[in-house]
Amino acid sequence: MIDSTKVRYFDNNATTRVAPEVVEAMIPFLSEMWGNPSSAYAFGAQVHGHLEKAREKVASLVNADPKEVVFTSCGTEANNSAIHSALVTTGKRHVITTAVEHSANINFGAYLEKQGYQVTYLPVESDGSLDLHLLEQSIRPDTGIVSAMMANNETGVLFPIEEMAAICRSRGVLSHTDAVQVPGKLRLDVRQLGVDFLSLSAHKLHAPKGIGMLYVKRRTKYQPYLIGGHQERGRRGGTENVANIIAFGRAADLAQASIEEENVRVRGLRDRFETTVLSTIPNTVRNGNRSNRLPNTSNIAFDFVEAEAILLQLDQVGICASSGSACTTGSLDPSHVLTAMGLSPMRARSCVRFSLGIYNTEEDINFLLSKLGLIIARLREISPLNPEHTDNDNYDIEAARVKHGEEMLRAGITS
Ligand SMILES: *Cc1c(COP(=O)(O)O)cnc(C)c1O
């Protein structure tokens, strides 16, 4: 087993360490308090009481009423449920989303298209931002819902959700935002946003995996996605994941308390890291709008090097980071987010996302910086993608890329 205390973790947009306070809050519900919250006797009812307290905390995180909170198994379920409900309750056949959503939306859209629905994927600008005029023009009489993420998990870029929701309201269309990346980093207020639906996932917030929530605005019609018992006021069947809900509640409290830290200290770490990389490593480019983004995320292109090669080298010194690419042995699908921003597939394959969190220290950043420059320099020395290494005009750079990717993977795995 890998010693978690030795890992330098810069992948907080993928998942986060469960806070010790959260673990502590859960334990009673994995041990002595195992009653079913739906049971009428006191042994069950006591659990119900704690569950509702956790609901209040999660509601407070987004300034919702506890009755507007539906616990789900994850962020993916929350996203799917919101879109499903809108289509069923309105009977409409068209969905608007964006080209840079999490796969929870992108692949649900593809599924809907197979079922005969129509889906519009709004493009983004080169800095990752969303053009609201395009959104307005895309709304049709048969549009059932607009679903756009609040903060992008790969670049951290923020979308103007308040304005989006206002447009939707004025056109009589339901609105949903995937705000999974936001809590703990920026304040969330569903009243101010004015959306009908909002999704969260607790494992991005220092709670365990397998618990999420969907905010359903009061008076917005709702059709359950999971049909069964009367749990969650009839909006989601299935016995509640009590320990995880308690964890979510505790994490919601902690996230509210740590917002200041994430915004000042973590932002400072991120900015120092990013500025140093961009000024000391040649041929590096930041992806995404510099100011209009989350305080913890830095997505950087390292030209002439494959992201997967960088990640393997980082991994060997205990550093966790990621690329948006789906890697299947040597052939990489470039990130759909970065290609939607207009990056060439080649450059998109050279991008690494560093996402920081409250447990990162100055020392972590120093360690990362001390390794990264050398790794990039070494990889560029041997990279066939490096233009310095060829004066042949007919050089097939794509073939070289695939071959190089395979070699790097082999080298990384076997060395
Ligand atoms: C992680 C993530 C999700 C999915 O959440 P799960 O709980 O893992 O299903 C959805 N949207 C965004 C933006 C995410 O970062």
Short mmCIF file of C-alpha atoms and ligand atoms in Angstrom, two decimals:
data_model
loop_
_atom_site.label_atom_id
_atom_site.label_comp_id
_atom_site.label_asym_id
_atom_site.label_seq_id
_atom_site.Cartn_x
_atom_site.Cartn_y
_atom_site.Cartn_z
CA MET A 1 0.00 0.00 0.00
CA ILE A 2 1.20 3.51 -0.83
CA ASP A 3 1.86 5.64 2.25
CA SER A 4 -0.67 8.47 1.85
CA THR A 5 1.38 10.76 4.08
CA LYS A 6 4.24 10.61 1.55
CA VAL A 7 2.08 11.50 -1.43
CA ARG A 8 2.20 15.06 -2.77
CA TYR A 9 -1.37 15.47 -3.87
CA PHE A 10 -2.27 18.01 -6.57
CA ASP A 11 -5.42 16.35 -7.87
CA ASN A 12 -8.11 17.80 -5.62
CA ASN A 13 -10.51 18.30 -8.53
CA ALA A 14 -10.54 14.51 -8.98
CA THR A 15 -11.18 13.69 -5.35
CA THR A 16 -10.11 14.93 -1.94
CA ARG A 17 -8.75 13.49 1.25
CA VAL A 18 -11.54 12.71 3.72
CA ALA A 19 -11.08 15.17 6.58
CA PRO A 20 -10.31 13.49 9.93
CA GLU A 21 -13.19 15.45 11.48
CA VAL A 22 -15.49 13.94 8.86
CA VAL A 23 -14.33 10.39 9.59
CA GLU A 24 -14.92 10.99 13.27
CA ALA A 25 -18.46 12.25 12.65
CA MET A 26 -19.31 9.16 10.57
CA ILE A 27 -18.07 6.47 12.92
CA PRO A 28 -21.11 6.26 15.22
CA PHE A 29 -23.29 5.67 12.15
CA LEU A 30 -21.10 2.79 11.03
CA SER A 31 -21.16 1.27 14.49
CA GLU A 32 -23.78 1.71 17.21
CA MET A 33 -26.31 3.90 15.36
CA TRP A 34 -27.25 1.54 12.59
CA GLY A 35 -31.04 1.86 12.73
CA ASN A 36 -33.06 2.61 9.61
CA PRO A 37 -34.03 6.30 9.64
CA SER A 38 -37.46 5.38 8.22
CA SER A 39 -38.30 3.09 11.16
CA ALA A 40 -40.95 4.35 13.59
CA TYR A 41 -39.28 3.17 16.84
CA ALA A 42 -36.85 5.39 18.69
CA PHE A 43 -33.77 3.38 17.65
CA GLY A 44 -34.46 4.31 14.03
CA ALA A 45 -35.90 7.76 14.71
CA GLN A 46 -32.72 8.91 16.46
CA VAL A 47 -30.86 8.28 13.19
CA HIS A 48 -33.51 10.24 11.32
CA GLY A 49 -32.87 13.20 13.58
CA HIS A 50 -29.15 13.22 12.78
CA LEU A 51 -29.88 12.79 9.08
CA GLU A 52 -32.09 15.87 9.06
CA LYS A 53 -29.41 17.88 10.91
CA ALA A 54 -26.94 16.93 8.18
CA ARG A 55 -29.49 18.00 5.56
CA GLU A 56 -29.70 21.42 7.24
CA LYS A 57 -25.92 21.78 7.06
CA VAL A 58 -25.75 20.83 3.38
CA ALA A 59 -28.68 23.17 2.65
CA SER A 60 -26.89 25.97 4.46
CA LEU A 61 -23.79 25.42 2.31
CA VAL A 62 -25.79 26.60 -0.72
CA ASN A 63 -28.32 28.81 1.14
CA ALA A 64 -31.21 26.44 0.33
CA ASP A 65 -34.11 25.29 2.48
CA PRO A 66 -33.46 21.76 3.83
CA LYS A 67 -36.65 20.63 2.05
CA GLU A 68 -34.99 21.53 -1.25
CA VAL A 69 -32.11 19.07 -0.70
CA VAL A 70 -32.34 15.59 -2.26
CA PHE A 71 -29.43 13.31 -1.37
CA THR A 72 -28.15 11.22 -4.27
CA SER A 73 -25.41 8.62 -4.66
CA CYS A 74 -23.04 11.04 -6.42
CA GLY A 75 -22.70 14.14 -8.54
CA THR A 76 -23.33 12.12 -11.68
CA GLU A 77 -26.71 10.95 -10.37
CA ALA A 78 -27.64 14.51 -9.41
CA ASN A 79 -26.85 15.79 -12.93
CA ASN A 80 -28.66 12.91 -14.66
CA SER A 81 -31.67 13.28 -12.34
CA ALA A 82 -32.10 17.00 -12.97
CA ILE A 83 -32.09 16.64 -16.75
CA HIS A 84 -34.28 13.55 -16.63
CA SER A 85 -36.82 15.30 -14.42
CA ALA A 86 -36.98 18.38 -16.63
CA LEU A 87 -37.60 16.30 -19.75
CA VAL A 88 -40.28 14.14 -18.10
CA THR A 89 -42.15 16.98 -16.36
CA THR A 90 -42.16 19.30 -19.38
CA GLY A 91 -42.52 16.64 -22.09
CA LYS A 92 -39.98 18.60 -24.14
CA ARG A 93 -37.32 17.02 -26.35
CA HIS A 94 -34.40 19.45 -26.48
CA VAL A 95 -31.56 19.98 -23.99
CA ILE A 96 -28.93 22.70 -24.02
CA THR A 97 -25.61 22.03 -22.33
CA THR A 98 -22.00 22.97 -23.08
CA ALA A 99 -19.13 21.30 -24.88
CA VAL A 100 -16.94 21.38 -21.76
CA GLU A 101 -19.18 19.63 -19.20
CA HIS A 102 -18.09 16.71 -17.06
CA SER A 103 -18.68 13.33 -18.69
CA ALA A 104 -21.71 13.05 -16.38
CA ASN A 105 -23.43 15.48 -18.77
CA ILE A 106 -21.59 14.85 -22.03
CA ASN A 107 -22.30 11.13 -22.02
CA PHE A 108 -25.84 11.53 -20.67
CA GLY A 109 -26.41 13.87 -23.63
CA ALA A 110 -25.15 11.20 -26.01
CA TYR A 111 -27.52 8.70 -24.39
CA LEU A 112 -30.46 11.11 -24.75
CA GLU A 113 -29.64 11.62 -28.43
CA LYS A 114 -29.82 7.85 -28.94
CA GLN A 115 -33.27 7.96 -27.35
CA GLY A 116 -34.36 10.53 -29.94
CA TYR A 117 -33.88 13.72 -27.91
CA GLN A 118 -31.93 16.64 -29.33
CA VAL A 119 -28.94 18.09 -27.49
CA THR A 120 -27.12 21.35 -28.22
CA TYR A 121 -23.56 21.57 -26.90
CA LEU A 122 -22.67 25.25 -26.64
CA PRO A 123 -19.11 26.04 -27.72
CA VAL A 124 -16.75 28.10 -25.53
CA GLU A 125 -14.27 30.89 -26.21
CA SER A 126 -10.51 30.27 -26.33
CA ASP A 127 -10.24 31.27 -22.64
CA GLY A 128 -12.94 28.74 -21.75
CA SER A 129 -15.72 31.26 -21.18
CA LEU A 130 -19.34 30.93 -22.27
CA ASP A 131 -21.10 33.29 -24.71
CA LEU A 132 -24.55 34.01 -23.27
CA HIS A 133 -25.84 35.38 -26.60
CA LEU A 134 -25.26 31.97 -28.13
CA LEU A 135 -27.18 30.41 -25.26
CA GLU A 136 -30.07 32.80 -25.80
CA GLN A 137 -30.14 32.03 -29.53
CA SER A 138 -30.10 28.28 -28.89
CA ILE A 139 -33.28 28.24 -26.79
CA ARG A 140 -36.18 26.79 -28.78
CA PRO A 141 -39.86 26.26 -28.00
CA ASP A 142 -39.09 22.58 -27.30
CA THR A 143 -36.11 23.26 -24.99
CA GLY A 144 -36.75 21.50 -21.68
CA ILE A 145 -33.66 22.50 -19.72
CA VAL A 146 -30.35 24.33 -19.90
CA SER A 147 -27.57 22.64 -17.94
CA ALA A 148 -24.18 24.34 -17.59
CA MET A 149 -21.44 23.79 -15.05
CA MET A 150 -20.53 26.54 -12.64
CA ALA A 151 -16.79 25.80 -12.54
CA ASN A 152 -14.89 23.63 -14.97
CA ASN A 153 -13.09 20.70 -13.36
CA GLU A 154 -10.19 20.80 -15.85
CA THR A 155 -9.46 24.52 -16.09
CA GLY A 156 -11.37 26.01 -13.14
CA VAL A 157 -13.04 28.53 -15.50
CA LEU A 158 -16.33 29.91 -14.15
CA PHE A 159 -19.56 30.27 -16.12
CA PRO A 160 -22.04 33.13 -15.48
CA ILE A 161 -24.73 30.93 -13.96
CA GLU A 162 -26.77 33.77 -12.46
CA GLU A 163 -27.13 35.39 -15.89
CA MET A 164 -27.81 31.99 -17.49
CA ALA A 165 -30.62 31.29 -15.02
CA ALA A 166 -32.13 34.74 -15.63
CA ILE A 167 -32.22 34.10 -19.38
CA CYS A 168 -33.83 30.72 -18.78
CA ARG A 169 -36.47 32.21 -16.46
CA SER A 170 -37.37 34.91 -18.95
CA ARG A 171 -37.84 32.22 -21.61
CA GLY A 172 -39.74 29.82 -19.36
CA VAL A 173 -37.00 27.16 -19.48
CA LEU A 174 -35.70 25.19 -16.48
CA SER A 175 -32.05 25.64 -15.49
CA HIS A 176 -29.49 23.38 -13.85
CA THR A 177 -25.91 23.92 -12.80
CA ASP A 178 -23.28 21.33 -11.95
CA ALA A 179 -21.57 23.14 -9.07
CA VAL A 180 -19.55 20.11 -7.94
CA GLN A 181 -16.23 22.00 -8.08
CA VAL A 182 -17.42 25.09 -6.23
CA PRO A 183 -18.15 24.57 -2.50
CA GLY A 184 -15.26 25.26 -0.18
CA LYS A 185 -13.66 27.35 -2.94
CA LEU A 186 -16.28 30.02 -3.61
CA ARG A 187 -19.55 30.96 -1.90
CA LEU A 188 -22.68 29.33 -3.24
CA ASP A 189 -26.14 30.84 -2.96
CA VAL A 190 -28.99 29.19 -4.85
CA ARG A 191 -31.31 32.14 -4.15
CA GLN A 192 -28.88 34.52 -5.79
CA LEU A 193 -28.14 32.12 -8.66
CA GLY A 194 -31.82 31.58 -9.34
CA VAL A 195 -31.38 28.09 -10.81
CA ASP A 196 -34.01 25.35 -10.55
CA PHE A 197 -31.47 22.60 -9.93
CA LEU A 198 -27.89 22.45 -8.62
CA SER A 199 -25.63 19.42 -8.14
CA LEU A 200 -22.93 18.77 -5.56
CA SER A 201 -20.69 15.81 -4.78
CA ALA A 202 -19.26 15.29 -1.31
CA HIS A 203 -16.00 13.59 -2.30
CA LYS A 204 -14.79 16.83 -3.88
CA LEU A 205 -15.31 18.37 -0.46
CA HIS A 206 -13.31 16.18 1.94
CA ALA A 207 -16.12 13.67 2.51
CA PRO A 208 -16.30 10.08 1.18
CA LYS A 209 -17.12 9.03 -2.35
CA GLY A 210 -20.65 7.88 -3.09
CA ILE A 211 -22.76 10.74 -1.81
CA GLY A 212 -24.06 13.79 -3.63
CA MET A 213 -27.02 16.08 -3.60
CA LEU A 214 -29.45 17.72 -5.95
CA TYR A 215 -30.97 21.04 -4.96
CA VAL A 216 -34.52 21.21 -6.30
CA LYS A 217 -36.01 24.66 -6.02
CA ARG A 218 -39.28 24.90 -4.15
CA ARG A 219 -42.25 24.59 -6.52
CA THR A 220 -40.08 23.27 -9.36
CA LYS A 221 -41.81 20.08 -10.50
CA TYR A 222 -39.74 16.99 -9.86
CA GLN A 223 -39.90 13.48 -11.29
CA PRO A 224 -37.74 11.00 -9.31
CA TYR A 225 -35.02 9.15 -11.20
CA LEU A 226 -34.90 6.26 -8.74
CA ILE A 227 -38.40 5.06 -8.03
CA GLY A 228 -39.01 3.15 -4.82
CA GLY A 229 -39.71 4.07 -1.21
CA HIS A 230 -40.85 7.41 0.12
CA GLN A 231 -37.34 8.51 1.19
CA GLU A 232 -36.22 12.07 0.43
CA ARG A 233 -39.87 13.25 0.46
CA GLY A 234 -40.65 10.85 -2.34
CA ARG A 235 -37.96 12.25 -4.60
CA ARG A 236 -35.44 9.40 -4.41
CA GLY A 237 -36.19 5.83 -3.46
CA GLY A 238 -33.60 3.82 -1.57
CA THR A 239 -32.60 3.65 2.09
CA GLU A 240 -30.47 6.65 2.88
CA ASN A 241 -26.67 6.32 2.92
CA VAL A 242 -26.72 7.55 6.51
CA ALA A 243 -23.00 7.57 7.40
CA ASN A 244 -22.13 9.33 4.14
CA ILE A 245 -24.90 11.88 4.59
CA ILE A 246 -23.61 12.64 8.10
CA ALA A 247 -20.14 12.99 6.56
CA PHE A 248 -21.48 15.35 3.90
CA GLY A 249 -23.06 17.51 6.61
CA ARG A 250 -19.83 17.71 8.58
CA ALA A 251 -17.82 18.45 5.42
CA ALA A 252 -20.31 21.19 4.48
CA ASP A 253 -19.65 22.91 7.81
CA LEU A 254 -15.89 22.58 7.39
CA ALA A 255 -16.02 23.82 3.79
CA GLN A 256 -17.81 26.96 4.86
CA ALA A 257 -15.23 27.50 7.55
CA SER A 258 -12.28 26.97 5.17
CA ILE A 259 -13.46 29.17 2.27
CA GLU A 260 -11.28 32.03 3.44
CA GLU A 261 -8.24 29.75 3.55
CA GLU A 262 -8.93 28.28 0.12
CA ASN A 263 -9.37 31.71 -1.34
CA VAL A 264 -6.31 33.32 0.15
CA ARG A 265 -3.72 30.71 1.12
CA VAL A 266 -4.47 28.10 -1.55
CA ARG A 267 -4.86 30.79 -4.21
CA GLY A 268 -1.45 32.13 -3.14
CA LEU A 269 0.12 28.67 -3.49
CA ARG A 270 -1.50 28.16 -6.89
CA ASP A 271 -0.41 31.57 -8.16
CA ARG A 272 3.16 31.13 -6.95
CA PHE A 273 3.31 27.70 -8.59
CA GLU A 274 1.82 28.91 -11.85
CA THR A 275 3.87 32.10 -12.12
CA THR A 276 7.06 30.18 -11.43
CA VAL A 277 6.29 27.52 -14.03
CA LEU A 278 5.30 30.00 -16.72
CA SER A 279 8.35 32.18 -16.12
CA THR A 280 10.99 29.49 -15.66
CA ILE A 281 9.95 26.67 -17.99
CA PRO A 282 10.00 27.73 -21.67
CA ASN A 283 7.09 26.97 -24.02
CA THR A 284 4.45 26.72 -21.33
CA VAL A 285 0.98 28.24 -21.59
CA ARG A 286 -1.83 28.59 -19.06
CA ASN A 287 -5.21 27.27 -20.18
CA GLY A 288 -8.32 29.19 -19.19
CA ASN A 289 -9.07 32.73 -18.15
CA ARG A 290 -6.55 33.85 -15.56
CA SER A 291 -8.88 35.70 -13.18
CA ASN A 292 -12.33 34.23 -13.81
CA ARG A 293 -11.60 30.79 -12.39
CA LEU A 294 -11.37 28.72 -9.22
CA PRO A 295 -8.57 29.66 -6.81
CA ASN A 296 -7.11 26.13 -6.69
CA THR A 297 -6.76 25.04 -10.32
CA SER A 298 -3.87 25.46 -12.74
CA ASN A 299 -3.95 23.85 -16.17
CA ILE A 300 -0.72 24.21 -18.12
CA ALA A 301 0.42 23.17 -21.60
CA PHE A 302 4.01 21.91 -21.78
CA ASP A 303 4.66 22.04 -25.49
CA PHE A 304 6.55 19.16 -27.17
CA VAL A 305 5.91 16.74 -24.29
CA GLU A 306 3.10 14.25 -23.72
CA ALA A 307 1.12 14.88 -20.54
CA GLU A 308 1.05 11.14 -19.84
CA ALA A 309 4.85 11.06 -19.86
CA ILE A 310 4.99 13.98 -17.42
CA LEU A 311 2.43 12.33 -15.16
CA LEU A 312 4.36 9.05 -15.10
CA GLN A 313 7.55 10.87 -14.15
CA LEU A 314 5.74 12.85 -11.46
CA ASP A 315 4.18 9.66 -10.16
CA GLN A 316 7.63 8.13 -9.72
CA VAL A 317 8.52 10.87 -7.24
CA GLY A 318 5.18 10.59 -5.45
CA ILE A 319 3.41 13.53 -7.08
CA CYS A 320 -0.24 13.13 -8.11
CA ALA A 321 -1.62 15.34 -10.88
CA SER A 322 -3.73 14.62 -13.91
CA SER A 323 -4.58 15.36 -17.50
CA GLY A 324 -8.05 15.54 -18.91
CA SER A 325 -7.07 12.97 -21.47
CA ALA A 326 -8.39 9.46 -21.43
CA CYS A 327 -5.32 7.30 -21.76
CA THR A 328 -5.43 3.93 -23.44
CA THR A 329 -1.91 2.56 -23.88
CA GLY A 330 -0.09 5.03 -26.04
CA SER A 331 -3.08 6.51 -27.83
CA LEU A 332 -4.56 9.45 -26.01
CA ASP A 333 -7.91 11.07 -26.59
CA PRO A 334 -7.19 14.73 -26.07
CA SER A 335 -9.35 16.48 -23.48
CA HIS A 336 -12.73 17.51 -24.90
CA VAL A 337 -12.55 20.63 -22.71
CA LEU A 338 -9.23 21.82 -24.13
CA THR A 339 -10.09 20.99 -27.74
CA ALA A 340 -13.39 22.89 -27.30
CA MET A 341 -11.24 25.87 -26.28
CA GLY A 342 -9.49 25.59 -29.64
CA LEU A 343 -6.28 23.84 -28.60
CA SER A 344 -4.86 21.54 -31.25
CA PRO A 345 -5.07 17.86 -30.29
CA MET A 346 -1.28 17.93 -30.05
CA ARG A 347 -1.18 20.77 -27.55
CA ALA A 348 -4.18 19.40 -25.64
CA ARG A 349 -2.20 16.19 -25.12
CA SER A 350 0.59 18.20 -23.51
CA CYS A 351 -1.55 19.72 -20.76
CA VAL A 352 -1.43 18.86 -17.08
CA ARG A 353 -3.93 19.94 -14.45
CA PHE A 354 -2.69 20.74 -10.96
CA SER A 355 -5.55 21.17 -8.49
CA LEU A 356 -4.61 22.21 -4.99
CA GLY A 357 -6.45 21.86 -1.71
CA ILE A 358 -6.45 22.88 1.92
CA TYR A 359 -3.93 20.18 2.85
CA ASN A 360 -1.26 21.46 0.45
CA THR A 361 1.69 23.29 2.00
CA GLU A 362 4.39 25.69 0.80
CA GLU A 363 6.75 22.75 1.07
CA ASP A 364 4.57 20.68 -1.32
CA ILE A 365 4.81 23.46 -3.89
CA ASN A 366 8.58 23.72 -3.45
CA PHE A 367 8.90 19.97 -3.95
CA LEU A 368 6.72 20.03 -7.06
CA LEU A 369 8.63 22.97 -8.54
CA SER A 370 11.97 21.31 -7.79
CA LYS A 371 10.95 18.23 -9.79
CA LEU A 372 8.83 19.63 -12.59
CA GLY A 373 11.42 21.76 -14.40
CA LEU A 374 13.89 18.87 -14.56
CA ILE A 375 11.26 16.41 -15.71
CA ILE A 376 10.13 18.69 -18.54
CA ALA A 377 13.72 19.43 -19.61
CA ARG A 378 14.61 15.72 -19.63
CA LEU A 379 11.51 14.74 -21.58
CA ARG A 380 12.05 17.50 -24.12
CA GLU A 381 15.60 16.35 -24.68
CA ILE A 382 14.39 13.00 -25.93
CA SER A 383 11.09 14.15 -27.40
CA PRO A 384 10.63 13.64 -31.14
CA LEU A 385 7.91 16.31 -30.90
CA ASN A 386 10.56 18.91 -30.17
CA PRO A 387 11.06 20.92 -33.38
CA GLU A 388 14.73 21.33 -32.46
CA HIS A 389 15.15 17.65 -33.16
CA THR A 390 14.29 17.70 -36.82
CA ASP A 391 14.94 19.82 -39.88
CA ASN A 392 12.94 17.51 -42.10
CA ASP A 393 9.91 19.38 -43.47
CA ASN A 394 8.10 16.14 -44.22
CA TYR A 395 8.51 14.86 -40.69
CA ASP A 396 5.31 13.05 -39.67
CA ILE A 397 4.83 14.59 -36.25
CA GLU A 398 1.59 12.69 -35.57
CA ALA A 399 3.25 9.32 -36.19
CA ALA A 400 6.17 10.43 -34.03
CA ARG A 401 3.73 11.41 -31.31
CA VAL A 402 2.03 8.01 -31.21
CA LYS A 403 5.34 6.17 -31.25
CA HIS A 404 6.76 8.45 -28.59
CA GLY A 405 3.67 8.02 -26.41
CA GLU A 406 4.02 4.24 -26.59
CA GLU A 407 7.73 4.42 -25.79
CA MET A 408 7.19 6.72 -22.86
CA LEU A 409 4.48 4.53 -21.44
CA ARG A 410 6.68 1.48 -21.73
CA ALA A 411 9.61 3.33 -20.18
CA GLY A 412 7.46 4.68 -17.39
CA ILE A 413 5.89 1.40 -16.55
CA THR A 414 8.99 -0.76 -16.75
CA SER A 415 11.65 1.52 -15.28
C1 LIG B 1 -16.39 14.98 -10.00
C2 LIG B 1 -17.38 15.73 -10.82
C3 LIG B 1 -18.64 15.19 -11.12
C4 LIG B 1 -19.03 13.79 -10.75
O1 LIG B 1 -19.23 13.60 -9.39
P1 LIG B 1 -19.30 12.08 -8.85
O2 LIG B 1 -19.76 12.21 -7.46
O3 LIG B 1 -17.93 11.54 -8.96
O4 LIG B 1 -20.29 11.38 -9.71
C5 LIG B 1 -19.51 15.95 -11.85
N1 LIG B 1 -19.19 17.18 -12.26
C6 LIG B 1 -18.00 17.74 -11.99
C7 LIG B 1 -17.70 19.11 -12.46
C8 LIG B 1 -17.04 17.03 -11.26
O5 LIG B 1 -15.87 17.58 -11.03
#
